[in-house]
Coordinates of C-alpha atoms and ligand atoms in Angstrom, one line a residue:
M93 CA 435.6 206.9 55.5
S94 CA 436.9 204.8 58.3
E95 CA 440.6 205.4 57.8
T96 CA 440.8 207.4 61.0
L97 CA 439.9 204.4 63.2
S98 CA 443.6 203.7 63.6
R99 CA 444.7 207.4 63.6
P100 CA 446.3 208.5 66.8
V101 CA 445.0 211.7 68.5
T102 CA 448.5 213.2 68.0
D103 CA 447.5 213.5 64.3
L104 CA 445.0 216.2 65.3
A105 CA 446.4 219.7 64.8
I106 CA 445.5 220.7 68.3
F107 CA 448.0 218.1 69.5
G108 CA 450.7 219.1 67.0
G109 CA 449.7 217.3 63.8
A110 CA 449.6 219.1 60.5
P111 CA 446.3 220.9 60.0
A112 CA 443.8 219.1 57.8
F113 CA 443.5 222.3 55.7
P114 CA 446.3 224.7 55.0
E115 CA 443.9 227.6 55.0
P116 CA 440.8 228.1 57.1
I117 CA 437.6 226.7 55.6
H118 CA 434.3 228.6 56.6
V119 CA 430.7 227.8 57.1
G120 CA 429.6 230.7 55.0
R121 CA 432.1 231.0 52.2
P122 CA 430.1 232.9 49.5
N123 CA 429.0 231.1 46.3
L124 CA 430.0 233.4 43.4
G125 CA 428.4 232.1 40.2
D126 CA 429.5 233.3 36.7
R127 CA 432.1 236.0 37.3
A128 CA 432.1 237.2 33.7
R129 CA 428.4 237.6 33.7
L130 CA 428.5 239.5 37.0
L131 CA 431.2 241.9 35.7
E132 CA 429.2 242.4 32.5
R133 CA 426.3 243.5 34.6
V134 CA 428.5 245.7 36.9
N135 CA 429.9 247.4 33.8
D136 CA 426.4 247.9 32.5
V137 CA 425.4 249.6 35.7
L138 CA 428.4 251.9 35.5
D139 CA 427.7 252.7 31.8
R140 CA 424.1 253.6 32.5
R141 CA 425.0 255.5 35.7
W142 CA 421.9 254.2 37.4
L143 CA 423.3 252.9 40.7
T144 CA 420.3 252.6 43.0
N145 CA 416.7 253.8 43.6
N146 CA 414.6 251.0 42.0
G147 CA 417.1 250.5 39.1
R148 CA 416.6 248.0 36.2
Y149 CA 418.5 245.2 37.9
V150 CA 416.6 245.5 41.2
Q151 CA 413.3 245.3 39.3
E152 CA 414.5 242.3 37.4
F153 CA 415.8 240.6 40.6
E154 CA 412.4 241.2 42.3
E155 CA 410.7 239.4 39.4
V156 CA 413.1 236.5 39.5
I157 CA 412.6 236.0 43.3
A158 CA 408.8 236.4 43.2
S159 CA 408.7 233.8 40.5
A160 CA 411.0 231.4 42.3
A161 CA 409.0 231.7 45.5
G162 CA 405.7 231.5 43.7
V163 CA 404.5 234.7 45.2
K164 CA 402.8 237.8 43.7
H165 CA 405.1 240.6 45.1
C166 CA 408.8 240.9 46.0
I167 CA 410.2 244.1 47.5
A168 CA 414.0 243.9 47.5
T169 CA 415.9 245.5 50.4
C170 CA 419.4 246.3 51.5
N171 CA 419.5 243.3 53.9
G172 CA 417.3 240.8 55.7
E173 CA 417.2 242.6 59.0
I174 CA 415.8 245.8 57.4
A175 CA 413.3 243.7 55.5
L176 CA 412.1 242.2 58.8
E177 CA 411.9 245.6 60.4
I178 CA 409.8 247.0 57.6
A179 CA 407.5 244.0 57.3
I180 CA 406.9 244.2 61.1
R181 CA 406.1 247.9 60.9
A182 CA 403.9 247.5 57.8
L183 CA 401.9 244.8 59.5
G184 CA 401.3 247.1 62.5
L185 CA 402.9 244.8 65.1
K186 CA 403.3 246.3 68.5
G187 CA 403.3 245.2 72.2
E188 CA 404.6 241.6 72.2
V189 CA 405.4 239.3 69.4
I190 CA 406.2 235.6 69.8
V191 CA 409.4 234.4 68.2
P192 CA 411.7 231.4 68.7
S193 CA 414.8 232.1 70.8
F194 CA 416.7 229.6 68.7
T195 CA 417.4 231.8 65.7
F196 CA 419.9 234.4 64.5
V197 CA 419.6 237.4 66.8
A198 CA 418.3 239.6 63.9
T199 CA 414.9 238.0 64.3
A200 CA 414.6 239.4 67.8
H201 CA 416.4 242.6 67.2
S202 CA 414.1 243.6 64.3
L203 CA 411.3 243.8 67.0
Q204 CA 413.2 245.3 69.9
W205 CA 414.6 247.9 67.5
Q206 CA 411.1 249.2 67.2
E207 CA 410.4 248.8 71.0
I208 CA 408.3 245.7 70.4
T209 CA 409.0 243.0 73.0
P210 CA 410.1 239.6 71.5
V211 CA 408.6 236.9 73.6
F212 CA 410.6 233.7 73.2
A213 CA 409.0 230.4 72.4
D214 CA 410.7 227.0 72.6
I215 CA 411.5 224.7 69.7
D216 CA 410.7 221.1 68.6
P217 CA 413.9 219.3 69.6
D218 CA 414.0 217.2 66.5
T219 CA 413.5 219.9 63.8
H220 CA 414.7 222.9 65.8
L221 CA 411.6 224.8 64.5
I222 CA 409.2 226.9 66.7
D223 CA 406.9 224.6 68.8
P224 CA 403.2 225.7 68.3
A225 CA 402.3 224.3 71.8
S226 CA 404.9 226.6 73.3
I227 CA 403.4 229.6 71.5
E228 CA 399.9 229.0 73.0
R229 CA 401.3 229.4 76.5
L230 CA 402.9 232.8 75.8
I231 CA 399.9 234.7 74.4
T232 CA 398.8 237.7 76.4
P233 CA 396.5 240.6 75.7
R234 CA 399.5 242.5 74.5
T235 CA 400.4 239.9 71.8
T236 CA 400.0 241.1 68.2
G237 CA 401.8 238.6 66.2
I238 CA 404.0 235.5 65.6
I239 CA 407.2 235.3 63.6
G240 CA 408.0 231.7 62.6
V241 CA 411.6 231.0 61.4
H242 CA 412.1 228.4 58.7
L243 CA 415.3 227.4 60.3
W244 CA 417.9 225.6 58.2
G245 CA 415.5 225.8 55.3
Q246 CA 412.9 223.6 56.9
I247 CA 409.3 224.9 56.8
C248 CA 407.6 225.6 60.1
D249 CA 404.4 223.8 61.0
V250 CA 402.5 226.5 59.1
G251 CA 399.0 224.9 59.6
A252 CA 399.4 224.9 63.3
L253 CA 400.7 228.5 63.3
E254 CA 397.9 229.7 61.1
D255 CA 395.4 228.1 63.4
I256 CA 396.8 229.8 66.5
A257 CA 397.1 233.2 64.6
E258 CA 393.5 233.0 63.5
R259 CA 392.0 232.0 66.8
H260 CA 393.9 234.8 68.7
H261 CA 393.6 237.4 65.9
L262 CA 397.4 237.6 65.5
Q263 CA 399.5 238.6 62.5
L264 CA 401.7 235.8 61.1
L265 CA 405.1 236.6 59.5
F266 CA 407.9 234.3 58.5
D267 CA 411.6 234.8 58.7
A268 CA 412.6 232.8 55.7
A269 CA 416.2 234.0 55.7
H270 CA 417.5 230.4 55.3
A271 CA 414.7 229.2 53.0
L272 CA 415.0 230.4 49.5
G273 CA 414.3 227.4 47.3
C274 CA 412.8 225.4 50.2
G275 CA 409.3 224.2 50.5
D276 CA 407.0 221.8 52.3
G277 CA 406.2 219.6 49.3
E278 CA 403.2 221.6 48.3
R279 CA 404.3 225.3 48.5
M280 CA 407.6 227.1 48.4
A281 CA 408.8 229.4 51.2
G282 CA 407.5 232.8 50.3
G283 CA 403.8 232.3 50.2
F284 CA 403.1 231.6 53.8
G285 CA 401.6 234.0 56.4
A286 CA 401.0 237.6 55.6
A287 CA 404.5 238.0 54.4
E288 CA 407.9 236.3 54.4
V289 CA 411.4 237.7 54.5
F290 CA 414.5 236.4 52.6
S291 CA 418.1 237.2 53.2
F292 CA 420.7 237.4 50.4
H293 CA 423.6 238.0 52.7
A294 CA 427.0 236.8 51.3
T295 CA 426.7 233.6 53.4
K296 CA 423.3 232.6 52.0
V297 CA 422.7 230.1 49.2
V298 CA 421.9 233.0 46.8
N299 CA 423.7 236.2 47.7
S300 CA 423.5 239.8 46.6
L301 CA 426.6 240.7 48.7
E302 CA 424.2 242.2 51.3
G303 CA 420.5 242.0 50.5
G304 CA 417.0 240.9 51.5
A305 CA 413.4 241.0 50.4
V306 CA 409.9 240.9 51.7
V307 CA 407.6 238.7 49.7
T308 CA 403.8 238.7 50.0
N309 CA 400.6 238.0 48.0
S310 CA 398.9 241.1 49.5
D311 CA 398.7 244.0 47.1
A312 CA 398.0 246.5 49.9
L313 CA 400.9 245.3 52.0
S314 CA 403.3 245.3 49.0
T315 CA 402.4 248.9 48.2
K316 CA 402.9 250.0 51.8
I317 CA 406.3 248.1 52.1
R318 CA 407.5 249.5 48.8
L319 CA 406.8 253.1 50.1
M320 CA 408.3 252.4 53.5
K321 CA 411.6 251.2 52.2
N322 CA 411.9 254.5 50.2
F323 CA 411.3 257.1 52.9
G324 CA 407.6 256.9 52.4
F325 CA 407.8 258.8 49.1
L326 CA 404.6 258.7 47.1
G327 CA 406.2 260.9 44.4
F328 CA 408.7 263.7 44.2
D329 CA 408.3 266.0 47.3
H330 CA 405.3 263.9 48.5
V331 CA 405.7 261.7 51.6
G332 CA 402.8 259.5 52.7
Y333 CA 404.3 257.4 55.5
V334 CA 407.1 257.3 57.9
G335 CA 409.7 255.4 55.9
T336 CA 413.3 254.4 56.0
N337 CA 416.0 253.8 53.5
G338 CA 415.9 250.0 52.9
K339 CA 416.7 250.1 49.2
M340 CA 418.8 247.5 47.4
N341 CA 421.5 249.0 45.1
E342 CA 422.2 247.9 41.5
F343 CA 425.5 246.1 42.2
S344 CA 423.8 244.0 44.8
A345 CA 421.0 243.2 42.3
A346 CA 423.6 242.4 39.6
M347 CA 425.1 239.9 42.1
G348 CA 421.8 238.6 43.1
L349 CA 420.7 238.0 39.5
T350 CA 424.0 236.3 38.7
S351 CA 423.7 234.2 41.8
M352 CA 420.2 233.1 41.0
E353 CA 421.3 231.9 37.6
S354 CA 423.7 229.4 39.3
M355 CA 421.3 228.5 42.2
G356 CA 420.6 225.1 40.7
A357 CA 424.4 224.3 40.7
F358 CA 424.9 225.7 44.2
V359 CA 422.1 223.5 45.5
D360 CA 423.3 220.4 43.7
H361 CA 426.8 221.0 45.2
N362 CA 425.4 221.5 48.7
R363 CA 423.2 218.4 48.3
Q364 CA 426.3 216.3 47.5
N365 CA 428.2 217.7 50.4
H366 CA 425.3 217.1 52.8
A367 CA 425.1 213.5 51.6
R368 CA 428.8 213.0 52.1
Y369 CA 428.6 214.3 55.7
R370 CA 425.6 212.0 56.3
R371 CA 427.5 209.1 54.8
D372 CA 430.9 209.7 56.5
L373 CA 429.5 210.5 59.9
G374 CA 426.7 207.9 59.8
G375 CA 427.0 205.2 62.5
L376 CA 429.4 207.4 64.5
A377 CA 427.9 207.3 68.1
G378 CA 427.3 210.7 69.6
V379 CA 426.9 212.8 66.5
T380 CA 423.9 213.1 64.1
V381 CA 423.7 215.2 61.0
L382 CA 420.2 216.7 60.6
G383 CA 418.5 215.1 57.6
F384 CA 415.7 216.5 55.4
P385 CA 412.7 214.5 54.1
D386 CA 413.0 213.2 50.6
G387 CA 411.1 215.0 47.9
V388 CA 410.8 218.2 49.8
P389 CA 412.7 221.2 48.2
Q390 CA 415.8 222.1 50.2
N391 CA 418.8 224.3 49.5
F392 CA 421.1 222.3 51.8
Q393 CA 422.9 225.5 52.8
Y394 CA 423.3 224.5 56.4
V395 CA 424.9 221.3 57.5
V396 CA 423.8 220.9 61.1
A397 CA 425.4 218.4 63.4
E398 CA 424.1 217.6 66.9
V399 CA 426.7 216.3 69.4
D400 CA 425.0 214.5 72.2
G401 CA 427.9 214.0 74.6
S402 CA 427.7 210.2 74.6
C403 CA 431.1 210.2 72.8
G404 CA 432.9 211.6 75.9
I405 CA 433.8 214.9 74.3
S406 CA 431.7 218.0 74.4
R407 CA 430.6 220.1 71.5
D408 CA 432.9 223.0 72.6
E409 CA 435.9 220.7 72.8
L410 CA 435.1 219.4 69.3
L411 CA 434.9 223.0 68.1
D412 CA 438.4 223.6 69.5
V413 CA 439.7 220.5 67.7
L414 CA 438.1 221.6 64.4
W415 CA 439.4 225.2 64.6
A416 CA 443.0 224.0 65.2
D417 CA 442.6 221.9 62.0
N418 CA 441.4 225.1 60.2
I419 CA 437.8 223.9 60.0
L420 CA 435.9 226.9 61.2
A421 CA 432.6 225.3 62.3
R422 CA 430.1 227.5 64.1
R423 CA 427.8 227.1 67.1
Y424 CA 424.7 228.7 65.4
F425 CA 422.5 229.8 67.3
Y426 CA 424.2 229.4 70.7
P427 CA 423.3 230.5 73.3
G428 CA 419.8 231.4 72.1
C429 CA 418.5 235.0 71.8
H430 CA 417.2 234.8 75.4
R431 CA 420.7 234.6 76.7
M432 CA 421.9 237.6 74.7
Q433 CA 421.6 241.2 75.7
P434 CA 419.4 243.0 76.2
Y435 CA 417.0 240.0 76.4
R436 CA 419.1 238.3 79.1
S437 CA 418.5 241.3 81.4
Y438 CA 414.9 241.7 80.5
F439 CA 414.0 238.0 81.0
P440 CA 416.7 236.5 83.3
N441 CA 414.6 233.3 83.9
A442 CA 413.4 232.8 80.3
G443 CA 415.6 229.7 80.0
L444 CA 413.2 227.9 82.4
L445 CA 410.5 228.0 79.7
L446 CA 412.9 227.0 76.9
P447 CA 414.3 223.6 77.8
H448 CA 414.7 222.4 74.2
T449 CA 416.4 225.7 73.1
E450 CA 418.9 225.4 76.0
R451 CA 419.7 221.8 75.3
V452 CA 419.9 222.0 71.5
S453 CA 421.9 225.2 71.4
A454 CA 424.5 223.5 73.6
R455 CA 424.9 220.7 71.1
I456 CA 424.9 222.2 67.6
L457 CA 427.9 222.4 65.3
V458 CA 427.2 223.9 61.9
L459 CA 429.8 222.5 59.4
P460 CA 431.3 224.1 56.3
T461 CA 429.8 223.6 52.9
G462 CA 429.2 225.6 49.7
E463 CA 430.9 225.6 46.3
T464 CA 434.4 226.2 47.6
L465 CA 434.3 222.8 49.4
A466 CA 434.5 219.6 47.4
P467 CA 432.9 216.4 48.7
D468 CA 436.4 215.1 49.3
D469 CA 437.1 218.1 51.5
V470 CA 434.0 217.1 53.4
S471 CA 435.5 213.7 54.0
R472 CA 438.6 215.4 55.4
V473 CA 436.4 217.3 57.8
C474 CA 434.7 214.1 58.8
D475 CA 438.0 212.4 59.3
V476 CA 439.0 215.0 61.9
L477 CA 435.6 214.7 63.6
R478 CA 435.7 210.9 63.6
C479 CA 439.2 210.8 65.1
A480 CA 438.2 213.2 67.9
I481 CA 435.0 211.4 68.6
E482 CA 436.3 207.9 68.5
H483 CA 439.0 209.0 71.0
G484 CA 436.6 211.3 72.8
P485 CA 437.5 210.7 76.4
E486 CA 441.2 210.8 75.7
V487 CA 441.0 214.0 73.6
S488 CA 438.8 215.6 76.3
A489 CA 441.2 214.6 79.1
R490 CA 444.2 216.0 77.1
L491 CA 442.5 219.3 76.4
N492 CA 441.5 219.7 80.0
A493 CA 445.0 218.9 81.3
S494 CA 446.6 221.5 79.1
S495 CA 446.1 225.0 78.0
L496 CA 445.3 223.9 74.5
R497 CA 441.7 225.0 74.6
R498 CA 441.2 228.1 72.6
H499 CA 438.7 230.8 72.6
R500 CA 437.2 230.8 69.1
D501 CA 436.0 234.4 69.2
V502 CA 439.5 235.7 69.1
F503 CA 440.5 233.8 65.9
A504 CA 441.2 236.1 63.0
R505 CA 438.5 235.9 60.3
Ligands
T4K1020 N1 417.1 235.9 60.2 C1 417.9 234.8 60.2 C2 417.3 233.5 60.6 C3 419.2 234.8 59.8 O1 420.0 233.7 59.8 C4 419.7 236.1 59.4 C5 421.1 236.2 59.0 C6 418.9 237.2 59.3 C7 417.6 237.0 59.8 C8 419.3 238.6 58.9 O2 419.6 238.6 57.5 P1 420.8 239.7 57.1 O3 420.4 241.0 57.7 O4 422.1 239.2 57.5 O5 420.6 239.7 55.6 C9 426.1 235.3 59.4 C10 425.4 236.3 58.5 O6 426.0 237.6 58.6 C11 424.0 236.4 58.6 O7 423.5 237.0 57.4 C12 423.3 235.1 58.8 N2 421.9 235.2 59.1 C13 424.0 234.3 60.0 C14 423.4 233.0 60.2 O8 425.4 234.2 59.7 P2 427.9 235.8 61.2 O9 428.2 237.0 62.1 O10 428.0 234.4 61.9 O11 428.7 235.8 59.9 P3 430.2 235.8 59.6 O12 430.6 237.2 59.2 O13 431.0 235.2 60.7 O14 430.2 234.9 58.3 C15 430.3 233.5 58.4 C16 431.6 233.0 57.8 O15 431.5 233.2 56.4 C17 432.8 233.7 58.2 O16 433.4 233.0 59.2 C18 433.6 233.8 57.0 C19 432.8 233.6 55.9 N3 432.6 234.7 55.0 C20 431.7 235.7 55.4 C21 431.6 236.8 54.6 C22 430.6 237.9 55.1 C23 433.3 234.8 53.8 O17 434.1 233.9 53.5 N4 433.1 235.9 53.0 C24 432.3 236.9 53.4 O18 432.1 237.9 52.6 O19 426.4 235.9 60.6

């Protein structure tokens, strides 16, 4: 753990050392589960020639997700973004909807795509979750709803959000893309608000290649969403709503079911990696790995480190060091939706109201985890971080005096 204390900075790959990993390691390397079981299901789909349109595996997957989330209805979709769009439409949101800026851009886009204005709220700087006090200040006569995001699998302050929603007659929806298998100690993500949305993208703890779902306890909402994701068809040749094509296909459902069967193992593995990061980086000044309260269900899919600059090296310089060592950490969710287009043009001064979002998004490094990374690999990642941080001012000076800084976005995937 502390081997790197004596390591010279020339050991870092960015200064000519051998990379810590021969091949790139990623934040979102997919967990695969039982390959034989998956292929059995894929063959079954082919044998039955039922490839999509509410097939057997989609129905089974919906039951499994509803049961895991402790919720009455699950409507599987082709991805999380479409699930959000459909839920927003089914809830009748329009005008302005309050969302955190510190989230994946899909949360904001799912509104803007429907010409609903996302109004950006700030976050609690400790948890990175939407700050209820910030919401109150943004409500106008045009506001119709709030979308909370259970970022990094932490549950929003649901009680406070419910209270605001009730007092102002607003709809409350949750983006639970990160939160399958997470809860607040009493309830699991899935049962909060009018509805919640999961993502089963390849990079999520449970994946269906691409996929998503809306979950809700409302019978009426469930019926409406089920119709909307299938062109609004009430029956053959009979359309009752404006709808879209948001259906999940059978291969995705086969993957999702297989992935769910291994979810316990994925979470155990993630938990070990998370503990290793916390152990190996513990006590290192300038960097803190976000912890989760004991006894609260977590999937540990995101390992979130905050770099506070007291170590004499910036977050972005650390990122350059890590990438040279083939550790492809990410800056989720830099720079905040409010600084991305079209929102940056619409609200050029939004940052003034979002001090915590601005500060946190400049400090975050999301680190690799998942079943492809053993705890000892985590220790190698931490060795690189420790070396760079312990020699922070020297590493920073060397980087700034040379052309070694790289632009991460041009790296091949
Ligand atoms: N709301 C929130 C809060 C979300 O975080 C997301 C998605 C959504 C809504 C929307 O849900 P979806 O419509 O996506 O279902 C990734 C994911 O694409 C995205 O699903 C996720 N959040 C976001 C946090 O991360 P990118 O553009 O950073 O992903 P990408 O392609 O760079 O993948 C990350 C790393 O994973 C890559 O560097 C390589 C590795 N990877 C990726 C894929 C796809 C693999 O090894 N294999 C793969 O198949 O957005």
